[in-house]
Amino acid sequence: MRKRAILRWVYTAAGLASIGLAIIGTVLPVVPTVPLVLLAGFFFSRSSERFDRWLVEHTVFGPIITDWRAGLGFTVRAKLVAVVAIVASFGLTLLIAVGSTAGRIGMILLAVSVIFYIVSRPTKRVAAESE
């Protein structure tokens, strides 16, 4: 198999895993959905035109990808949900799974970095329903 074909296969598998986790995130509040959908969009855009088109045209996940690719960023609600999910999931991980001080500091720094990244992205303005 050629290197390019292997890379496409790896990207497709990573995209499928990301979208699978995003679907789980729609029902479990500690799994952030939006970053996983964006990650799936990244992988599918590099691996499979069919999967990329499916994701962009999806009624739930499509607007996330379309807005991100257009540079519109996240809505305030999406940012809030992402930050709460990150705090909850990282907090739970710190309480249950991480025992070392260095591991805890690393997890906290990673969480703060991801939160900063999300908050610093453009905020999409949502038109009022009354208009």
Tab-separated table of N, CA and C in Angstrom:
chain	number	residue	atom	x	y	z
A	1	MET	N	0.845	-1.184	0.000
A	1	MET	CA	0.000	0.000	0.000
A	1	MET	C	0.889	1.246	0.000
A	2	ARG	N	0.469	2.244	-0.738
A	2	ARG	CA	1.239	3.479	-0.793
A	2	ARG	C	1.068	4.285	0.493
A	3	LYS	N	2.032	5.130	0.765
A	3	LYS	CA	2.022	5.949	1.978
A	3	LYS	C	0.774	6.835	2.038
A	4	ARG	N	0.396	7.418	0.918
A	4	ARG	CA	-0.771	8.305	0.868
A	4	ARG	C	-2.053	7.534	1.194
A	5	ALA	N	-2.182	6.322	0.676
A	5	ALA	CA	-3.373	5.507	0.938
A	5	ALA	C	-3.447	5.133	2.415
A	6	ILE	N	-2.324	4.822	3.008
A	6	ILE	CA	-2.299	4.489	4.437
A	6	ILE	C	-2.697	5.706	5.259
A	7	LEU	N	-2.162	6.871	4.903
A	7	LEU	CA	-2.486	8.101	5.622
A	7	LEU	C	-3.978	8.422	5.513
A	8	ARG	N	-4.553	8.240	4.337
A	8	ARG	CA	-6.001	8.464	4.170
A	8	ARG	C	-6.797	7.517	5.052
A	9	TRP	N	-6.368	6.264	5.128
A	9	TRP	CA	-7.055	5.285	5.962
A	9	TRP	C	-6.982	5.692	7.441
A	10	VAL	N	-5.791	6.139	7.882
A	10	VAL	CA	-5.615	6.566	9.275
A	10	VAL	C	-6.493	7.787	9.567
A	11	TYR	N	-6.526	8.770	8.654
A	11	TYR	CA	-7.378	9.948	8.839
A	11	TYR	C	-8.861	9.568	8.885
A	12	THR	N	-9.266	8.654	8.030
A	12	THR	CA	-10.662	8.217	8.033
A	12	THR	C	-11.002	7.539	9.350
A	13	ALA	N	-10.139	6.661	9.820
A	13	ALA	CA	-10.371	5.973	11.096
A	13	ALA	C	-10.421	6.975	12.250
A	14	ALA	N	-9.515	7.947	12.241
A	14	ALA	CA	-9.509	8.971	13.296
A	14	ALA	C	-10.774	9.827	13.223
A	15	GLY	N	-11.231	10.141	12.017
A	15	GLY	CA	-12.464	10.906	11.855
A	15	GLY	C	-13.674	10.144	12.365
A	16	LEU	N	-13.732	8.856	12.050
A	16	LEU	CA	-14.841	8.025	12.531
A	16	LEU	C	-14.818	7.914	14.055
A	17	ALA	N	-13.632	7.753	14.622
A	17	ALA	CA	-13.521	7.694	16.086
A	17	ALA	C	-13.956	9.021	16.708
A	18	SER	N	-13.554	10.131	16.112
A	18	SER	CA	-13.912	11.448	16.633
A	18	SER	C	-15.416	11.680	16.574
A	19	ILE	N	-16.034	11.341	15.454
A	19	ILE	CA	-17.471	11.566	15.338
A	19	ILE	C	-18.229	10.603	16.246
A	20	GLY	N	-17.700	9.398	16.433
A	20	GLY	CA	-18.320	8.455	17.372
A	20	GLY	C	-18.312	9.006	18.788
A	21	LEU	N	-17.173	9.560	19.203
A	21	LEU	CA	-17.094	10.173	20.529
A	21	LEU	C	-17.984	11.412	20.623
A	22	ALA	N	-18.088	12.174	19.530
A	22	ALA	CA	-18.968	13.352	19.526
A	22	ALA	C	-20.423	12.936	19.703
A	23	ILE	N	-20.810	11.847	19.072
A	23	ILE	CA	-22.183	11.348	19.223
A	23	ILE	C	-22.416	10.945	20.676
A	24	ILE	N	-21.445	10.285	21.286
A	24	ILE	CA	-21.553	9.953	22.706
A	24	ILE	C	-21.667	11.239	23.532
A	25	GLY	N	-20.931	12.269	23.114
A	25	GLY	CA	-20.957	13.548	23.812
A	25	GLY	C	-22.293	14.267	23.752
A	26	THR	N	-23.143	13.893	22.804
A	26	THR	CA	-24.461	14.533	22.753
A	26	THR	C	-25.357	14.056	23.887
A	27	VAL	N	-25.032	12.901	24.491
A	27	VAL	CA	-25.849	12.399	25.596
A	27	VAL	C	-25.108	12.402	26.931
A	28	LEU	N	-23.783	12.400	26.916
A	28	LEU	CA	-23.001	12.461	28.154
A	28	LEU	C	-22.424	13.863	28.314
A	29	PRO	N	-22.792	14.566	29.366
A	29	PRO	CA	-22.357	15.958	29.497
A	29	PRO	C	-20.859	16.151	29.708
A	30	VAL	N	-20.127	15.136	30.113
A	30	VAL	CA	-18.695	15.311	30.355
A	30	VAL	C	-17.849	15.113	29.104
A	31	VAL	N	-18.461	14.697	28.000
A	31	VAL	CA	-17.719	14.515	26.748
A	31	VAL	C	-18.031	15.709	25.845
A	32	PRO	N	-17.037	16.556	25.574
A	32	PRO	CA	-17.300	17.746	24.760
A	32	PRO	C	-17.566	17.389	23.293
A	33	THR	N	-18.681	17.830	22.762
A	33	THR	CA	-19.096	17.471	21.408
A	33	THR	C	-18.413	18.332	20.344
A	34	VAL	N	-18.433	19.643	20.513
A	34	VAL	CA	-17.966	20.555	19.465
A	34	VAL	C	-16.508	20.314	19.074
A	35	PRO	N	-15.570	20.207	20.016
A	35	PRO	CA	-14.181	19.966	19.585
A	35	PRO	C	-14.024	18.645	18.836
A	36	LEU	N	-14.782	17.638	19.228
A	36	LEU	CA	-14.691	16.346	18.547
A	36	LEU	C	-15.273	16.413	17.136
A	37	VAL	N	-16.335	17.181	16.958
A	37	VAL	CA	-16.905	17.367	15.617
A	37	VAL	C	-15.897	18.109	14.733
A	38	LEU	N	-15.258	19.138	15.282
A	38	LEU	CA	-14.249	19.876	14.510
A	38	LEU	C	-13.067	18.979	14.153
A	39	LEU	N	-12.685	18.134	15.088
A	39	LEU	CA	-11.593	17.199	14.816
A	39	LEU	C	-11.990	16.222	13.710
A	40	ALA	N	-13.207	15.721	13.769
A	40	ALA	CA	-13.694	14.824	12.709
A	40	ALA	C	-13.706	15.558	11.370
A	41	GLY	N	-14.120	16.813	11.370
A	41	GLY	CA	-14.111	17.602	10.140
A	41	GLY	C	-12.716	17.759	9.570
A	42	PHE	N	-11.754	17.966	10.448
A	42	PHE	CA	-10.358	18.068	10.011
A	42	PHE	C	-9.909	16.768	9.354
A	43	PHE	N	-10.157	15.645	10.033
A	43	PHE	CA	-9.721	14.357	9.495
A	43	PHE	C	-10.446	13.998	8.201
A	44	PHE	N	-11.751	14.210	8.158
A	44	PHE	CA	-12.509	13.857	6.947
A	44	PHE	C	-12.131	14.744	5.767
A	45	SER	N	-11.800	16.004	6.021
A	45	SER	CA	-11.422	16.895	4.916
A	45	SER	C	-10.122	16.438	4.258
A	46	ARG	N	-9.333	15.678	4.975
A	46	ARG	CA	-8.067	15.181	4.446
A	46	ARG	C	-8.120	13.735	3.991
A	47	SER	N	-9.263	13.076	4.206
A	47	SER	CA	-9.281	11.653	3.903
A	47	SER	C	-10.396	11.208	2.970
A	48	SER	N	-11.605	11.727	3.171
A	48	SER	CA	-12.741	11.181	2.447
A	48	SER	C	-13.731	12.282	2.077
A	49	GLU	N	-13.844	12.525	0.790
A	49	GLU	CA	-14.806	13.527	0.321
A	49	GLU	C	-16.228	13.130	0.723
A	50	ARG	N	-16.525	11.837	0.670
A	50	ARG	CA	-17.856	11.348	1.013
A	50	ARG	C	-18.193	11.608	2.481
A	51	PHE	N	-17.270	11.257	3.388
A	51	PHE	CA	-17.509	11.493	4.813
A	51	PHE	C	-17.536	12.986	5.132
A	52	ASP	N	-16.668	13.755	4.475
A	52	ASP	CA	-16.648	15.199	4.695
A	52	ASP	C	-17.987	15.813	4.282
A	53	ARG	N	-18.500	15.425	3.132
A	53	ARG	CA	-19.787	15.933	2.655
A	53	ARG	C	-20.912	15.521	3.609
A	54	TRP	N	-20.871	14.258	4.069
A	54	TRP	CA	-21.884	13.789	5.019
A	54	TRP	C	-21.870	14.643	6.281
A	55	LEU	N	-20.685	14.940	6.797
A	55	LEU	CA	-20.573	15.718	8.029
A	55	LEU	C	-21.063	17.147	7.822
A	56	VAL	N	-20.667	17.768	6.729
A	56	VAL	CA	-21.083	19.147	6.449
A	56	VAL	C	-22.593	19.241	6.243
A	57	GLU	N	-23.202	18.212	5.662
A	57	GLU	CA	-24.633	18.229	5.397
A	57	GLU	C	-25.478	17.687	6.555
A	58	HIS	N	-24.834	17.195	7.615
A	58	HIS	CA	-25.553	16.643	8.760
A	58	HIS	C	-26.340	17.751	9.458
A	59	THR	N	-27.577	17.454	9.857
A	59	THR	CA	-28.436	18.498	10.444
A	59	THR	C	-27.930	19.004	11.792
A	60	VAL	N	-27.283	18.147	12.578
A	60	VAL	CA	-26.790	18.571	13.892
A	60	VAL	C	-25.350	19.058	13.815
A	61	PHE	N	-24.486	18.291	13.180
A	61	PHE	CA	-23.057	18.600	13.180
A	61	PHE	C	-22.642	19.537	12.046
A	62	GLY	N	-23.411	19.583	10.976
A	62	GLY	CA	-23.061	20.396	9.812
A	62	GLY	C	-22.847	21.869	10.110
A	63	PRO	N	-23.780	22.511	10.843
A	63	PRO	CA	-23.588	23.936	11.129
A	63	PRO	C	-22.315	24.232	11.921
A	64	ILE	N	-21.900	23.331	12.774
A	64	ILE	CA	-20.662	23.532	13.534
A	64	ILE	C	-19.482	23.611	12.585
A	65	ILE	N	-19.410	22.663	11.651
A	65	ILE	CA	-18.305	22.623	10.682
A	65	ILE	C	-18.369	23.822	9.741
A	66	THR	N	-19.557	24.109	9.232
A	66	THR	CA	-19.727	25.221	8.285
A	66	THR	C	-19.320	26.550	8.922
A	67	ASP	N	-19.790	26.801	10.136
A	67	ASP	CA	-19.444	28.046	10.829
A	67	ASP	C	-17.949	28.128	11.103
A	68	TRP	N	-17.357	27.013	11.514
A	68	TRP	CA	-15.931	27.006	11.822
A	68	TRP	C	-15.115	27.291	10.563
A	69	ARG	N	-15.460	26.633	9.475
A	69	ARG	CA	-14.707	26.822	8.230
A	69	ARG	C	-14.893	28.225	7.661
A	70	ALA	N	-16.024	28.852	7.966
A	70	ALA	CA	-16.277	30.225	7.503
A	70	ALA	C	-15.638	31.262	8.423
A	71	GLY	N	-15.025	30.810	9.520
A	71	GLY	CA	-14.378	31.730	10.447
A	71	GLY	C	-15.331	32.428	11.396
A	72	LEU	N	-16.537	31.885	11.547
A	72	LEU	CA	-17.529	32.522	12.412
A	72	LEU	C	-17.356	32.167	13.883
A	73	GLY	N	-16.619	31.118	14.185
A	73	GLY	CA	-16.360	30.745	15.568
A	73	GLY	C	-17.508	30.008	16.214
A	74	PHE	N	-17.584	30.128	17.547
A	74	PHE	CA	-18.579	29.425	18.345
A	74	PHE	C	-19.596	30.412	18.897
A	75	THR	N	-20.797	29.924	19.156
A	75	THR	CA	-21.776	30.748	19.857
A	75	THR	C	-21.365	30.823	21.325
A	76	VAL	N	-21.920	31.789	22.042
A	76	VAL	CA	-21.638	31.921	23.469
A	76	VAL	C	-22.062	30.640	24.186
A	77	ARG	N	-23.205	30.092	23.800
A	77	ARG	CA	-23.691	28.860	24.420
A	77	ARG	C	-22.713	27.708	24.193
A	78	ALA	N	-22.200	27.566	22.978
A	78	ALA	CA	-21.250	26.488	22.680
A	78	ALA	C	-19.971	26.656	23.497
A	79	LYS	N	-19.512	27.891	23.638
A	79	LYS	CA	-18.321	28.137	24.451
A	79	LYS	C	-18.578	27.769	25.907
A	80	LEU	N	-19.728	28.165	26.412
A	80	LEU	CA	-20.067	27.871	27.807
A	80	LEU	C	-20.165	26.371	28.049
A	81	VAL	N	-20.844	25.672	27.157
A	81	VAL	CA	-20.979	24.214	27.288
A	81	VAL	C	-19.610	23.552	27.228
A	82	ALA	N	-18.759	24.000	26.320
A	82	ALA	CA	-17.419	23.411	26.192
A	82	ALA	C	-16.593	23.637	27.459
A	83	VAL	N	-16.631	24.847	27.993
A	83	VAL	CA	-15.856	25.147	29.199
A	83	VAL	C	-16.364	24.324	30.382
A	84	VAL	N	-17.674	24.247	30.552
A	84	VAL	CA	-18.235	23.447	31.650
A	84	VAL	C	-17.852	21.975	31.489
A	85	ALA	N	-17.934	21.455	30.276
A	85	ALA	CA	-17.577	20.056	30.035
A	85	ALA	C	-16.095	19.806	30.311
A	86	ILE	N	-15.247	20.727	29.925
A	86	ILE	CA	-13.815	20.577	30.178
A	86	ILE	C	-13.529	20.597	31.673
A	87	VAL	N	-14.112	21.539	32.378
A	87	VAL	CA	-13.900	21.620	33.826
A	87	VAL	C	-14.406	20.342	34.501
A	88	ALA	N	-15.584	19.877	34.109
A	88	ALA	CA	-16.156	18.670	34.717
A	88	ALA	C	-15.314	17.436	34.407
A	89	SER	N	-14.960	17.242	33.140
A	89	SER	CA	-14.225	16.026	32.774
A	89	SER	C	-12.803	16.030	33.322
A	90	PHE	N	-12.117	17.165	33.246
A	90	PHE	CA	-10.768	17.231	33.795
A	90	PHE	C	-10.804	17.139	35.318
A	91	GLY	N	-11.796	17.780	35.939
A	91	GLY	CA	-11.922	17.702	37.394
A	91	GLY	C	-12.155	16.282	37.862
A	92	LEU	N	-13.037	15.572	37.187
A	92	LEU	CA	-13.305	14.174	37.527
A	92	LEU	C	-12.064	13.309	37.326
A	93	THR	N	-11.356	13.551	36.243
A	93	THR	CA	-10.120	12.805	35.987
A	93	THR	C	-9.083	13.076	37.068
A	94	LEU	N	-8.964	14.325	37.472
A	94	LEU	CA	-7.998	14.665	38.524
A	94	LEU	C	-8.350	13.984	39.840
A	95	LEU	N	-9.640	13.908	40.154
A	95	LEU	CA	-10.066	13.287	41.404
A	95	LEU	C	-9.895	11.776	41.409
A	96	ILE	N	-10.158	11.153	40.254
A	96	ILE	CA	-10.200	9.693	40.208
A	96	ILE	C	-8.904	9.060	39.718
A	97	ALA	N	-8.306	9.613	38.675
A	97	ALA	CA	-7.263	8.871	37.975
A	97	ALA	C	-5.843	9.403	38.121
A	98	VAL	N	-5.669	10.641	38.499
A	98	VAL	CA	-4.319	11.207	38.518
A	98	VAL	C	-3.855	11.341	39.965
A	99	GLY	N	-2.759	10.657	40.285
A	99	GLY	CA	-2.262	10.657	41.652
A	99	GLY	C	-1.036	11.525	41.877
A	100	SER	N	-0.248	11.729	40.838
A	100	SER	CA	1.005	12.468	41.018
A	100	SER	C	0.783	13.971	40.901
A	101	THR	N	1.605	14.711	41.589
A	101	THR	CA	1.525	16.169	41.532
A	101	THR	C	1.853	16.678	40.137
A	102	ALA	N	2.864	16.111	39.511
A	102	ALA	CA	3.242	16.530	38.159
A	102	ALA	C	2.112	16.255	37.170
A	103	GLY	N	1.459	15.107	37.312
A	103	GLY	CA	0.325	14.775	36.451
A	103	GLY	C	-0.827	15.747	36.640
A	104	ARG	N	-1.092	16.111	37.878
A	104	ARG	CA	-2.170	17.066	38.157
A	104	ARG	C	-1.861	18.434	37.576
A	105	ILE	N	-0.628	18.884	37.751
A	105	ILE	CA	-0.233	20.185	37.198
A	105	ILE	C	-0.352	20.152	35.671
A	106	GLY	N	0.095	19.055	35.063
A	106	GLY	CA	-0.008	18.930	33.607
A	106	GLY	C	-1.452	18.955	33.129
A	107	MET	N	-2.320	18.237	33.830
A	107	MET	CA	-3.747	18.217	33.459
A	107	MET	C	-4.371	19.605	33.609
A	108	ILE	N	-4.041	20.293	34.686
A	108	ILE	CA	-4.587	21.636	34.902
A	108	ILE	C	-4.099	22.584	33.809
A	109	LEU	N	-2.818	22.512	33.476
A	109	LEU	CA	-2.284	23.381	32.418
A	109	LEU	C	-2.941	23.078	31.068
A	110	LEU	N	-3.155	21.796	30.790
A	110	LEU	CA	-3.820	21.420	29.541
A	110	LEU	C	-5.252	21.944	29.518
A	111	ALA	N	-5.988	21.770	30.609
A	111	ALA	CA	-7.373	22.246	30.674
A	111	ALA	C	-7.435	23.762	30.493
A	112	VAL	N	-6.561	24.491	31.184
A	112	VAL	CA	-6.541	25.950	31.072
A	112	VAL	C	-6.202	26.363	29.635
A	113	SER	N	-5.263	25.664	29.012
A	113	SER	CA	-4.889	25.978	27.626
A	113	SER	C	-6.048	25.765	26.664
A	114	VAL	N	-6.751	24.646	26.815
A	114	VAL	CA	-7.886	24.360	25.935
A	114	VAL	C	-9.009	25.376	26.162
A	115	ILE	N	-9.277	25.699	27.425
A	115	ILE	CA	-10.307	26.696	27.731
A	115	ILE	C	-9.926	28.050	27.136
A	116	PHE	N	-8.670	28.442	27.284
A	116	PHE	CA	-8.222	29.712	26.710
A	116	PHE	C	-8.405	29.715	25.198
A	117	TYR	N	-8.051	28.621	24.559
A	117	TYR	CA	-8.200	28.528	23.105
A	117	TYR	C	-9.660	28.703	22.705
A	118	ILE	N	-10.556	28.001	23.370
A	118	ILE	CA	-11.978	28.075	23.024
A	118	ILE	C	-12.525	29.477	23.246
A	119	VAL	N	-12.208	30.062	24.384
A	119	VAL	CA	-12.728	31.392	24.711
A	119	VAL	C	-12.151	32.455	23.776
A	120	SER	N	-10.930	32.252	23.305
A	120	SER	CA	-10.294	33.250	22.443
A	120	SER	C	-10.732	33.178	20.978
A	121	ARG	N	-11.466	32.134	20.588
A	121	ARG	CA	-11.968	32.023	19.213
A	121	ARG	C	-13.064	33.060	18.995
A	122	PRO	N	-13.312	33.402	17.735
A	122	PRO	CA	-14.382	34.365	17.448
A	122	PRO	C	-15.721	33.874	18.012
A	123	THR	N	-16.546	34.825	18.422
A	123	THR	CA	-17.872	34.495	18.930
A	123	THR	C	-18.898	34.754	17.839
A	124	LYS	N	-19.621	33.718	17.490
A	124	LYS	CA	-20.643	33.824	16.451
A	124	LYS	C	-21.842	34.558	17.024
A	125	ARG	N	-22.293	35.546	16.312
A	125	ARG	CA	-23.488	36.300	16.706
A	125	ARG	C	-24.710	35.554	16.194
A	126	VAL	N	-25.674	35.350	17.076
A	126	VAL	CA	-26.915	34.668	16.708
A	126	VAL	C	-27.992	35.725	16.555
A	127	ALA	N	-28.684	35.714	15.406
A	127	ALA	CA	-29.743	36.685	15.162
A	127	ALA	C	-30.895	36.433	16.127
A	128	ALA	N	-31.493	37.510	16.593
A	128	ALA	CA	-32.643	37.388	17.491
A	128	ALA	C	-33.811	36.771	16.762
A	129	GLU	N	-34.585	35.949	17.465
A	129	GLU	CA	-35.720	35.266	16.852
A	129	GLU	C	-36.815	36.225	16.421
A	130	SER	N	-36.870	37.403	17.050
A	130	SER	CA	-37.947	38.346	16.731
A	130	SER	C	-37.716	39.071	15.419
A	131	GLU	N	-36.515	39.014	14.875
A	131	GLU	CA	-36.220	39.721	13.619
A	131	GLU	C	-36.816	39.031	12.433
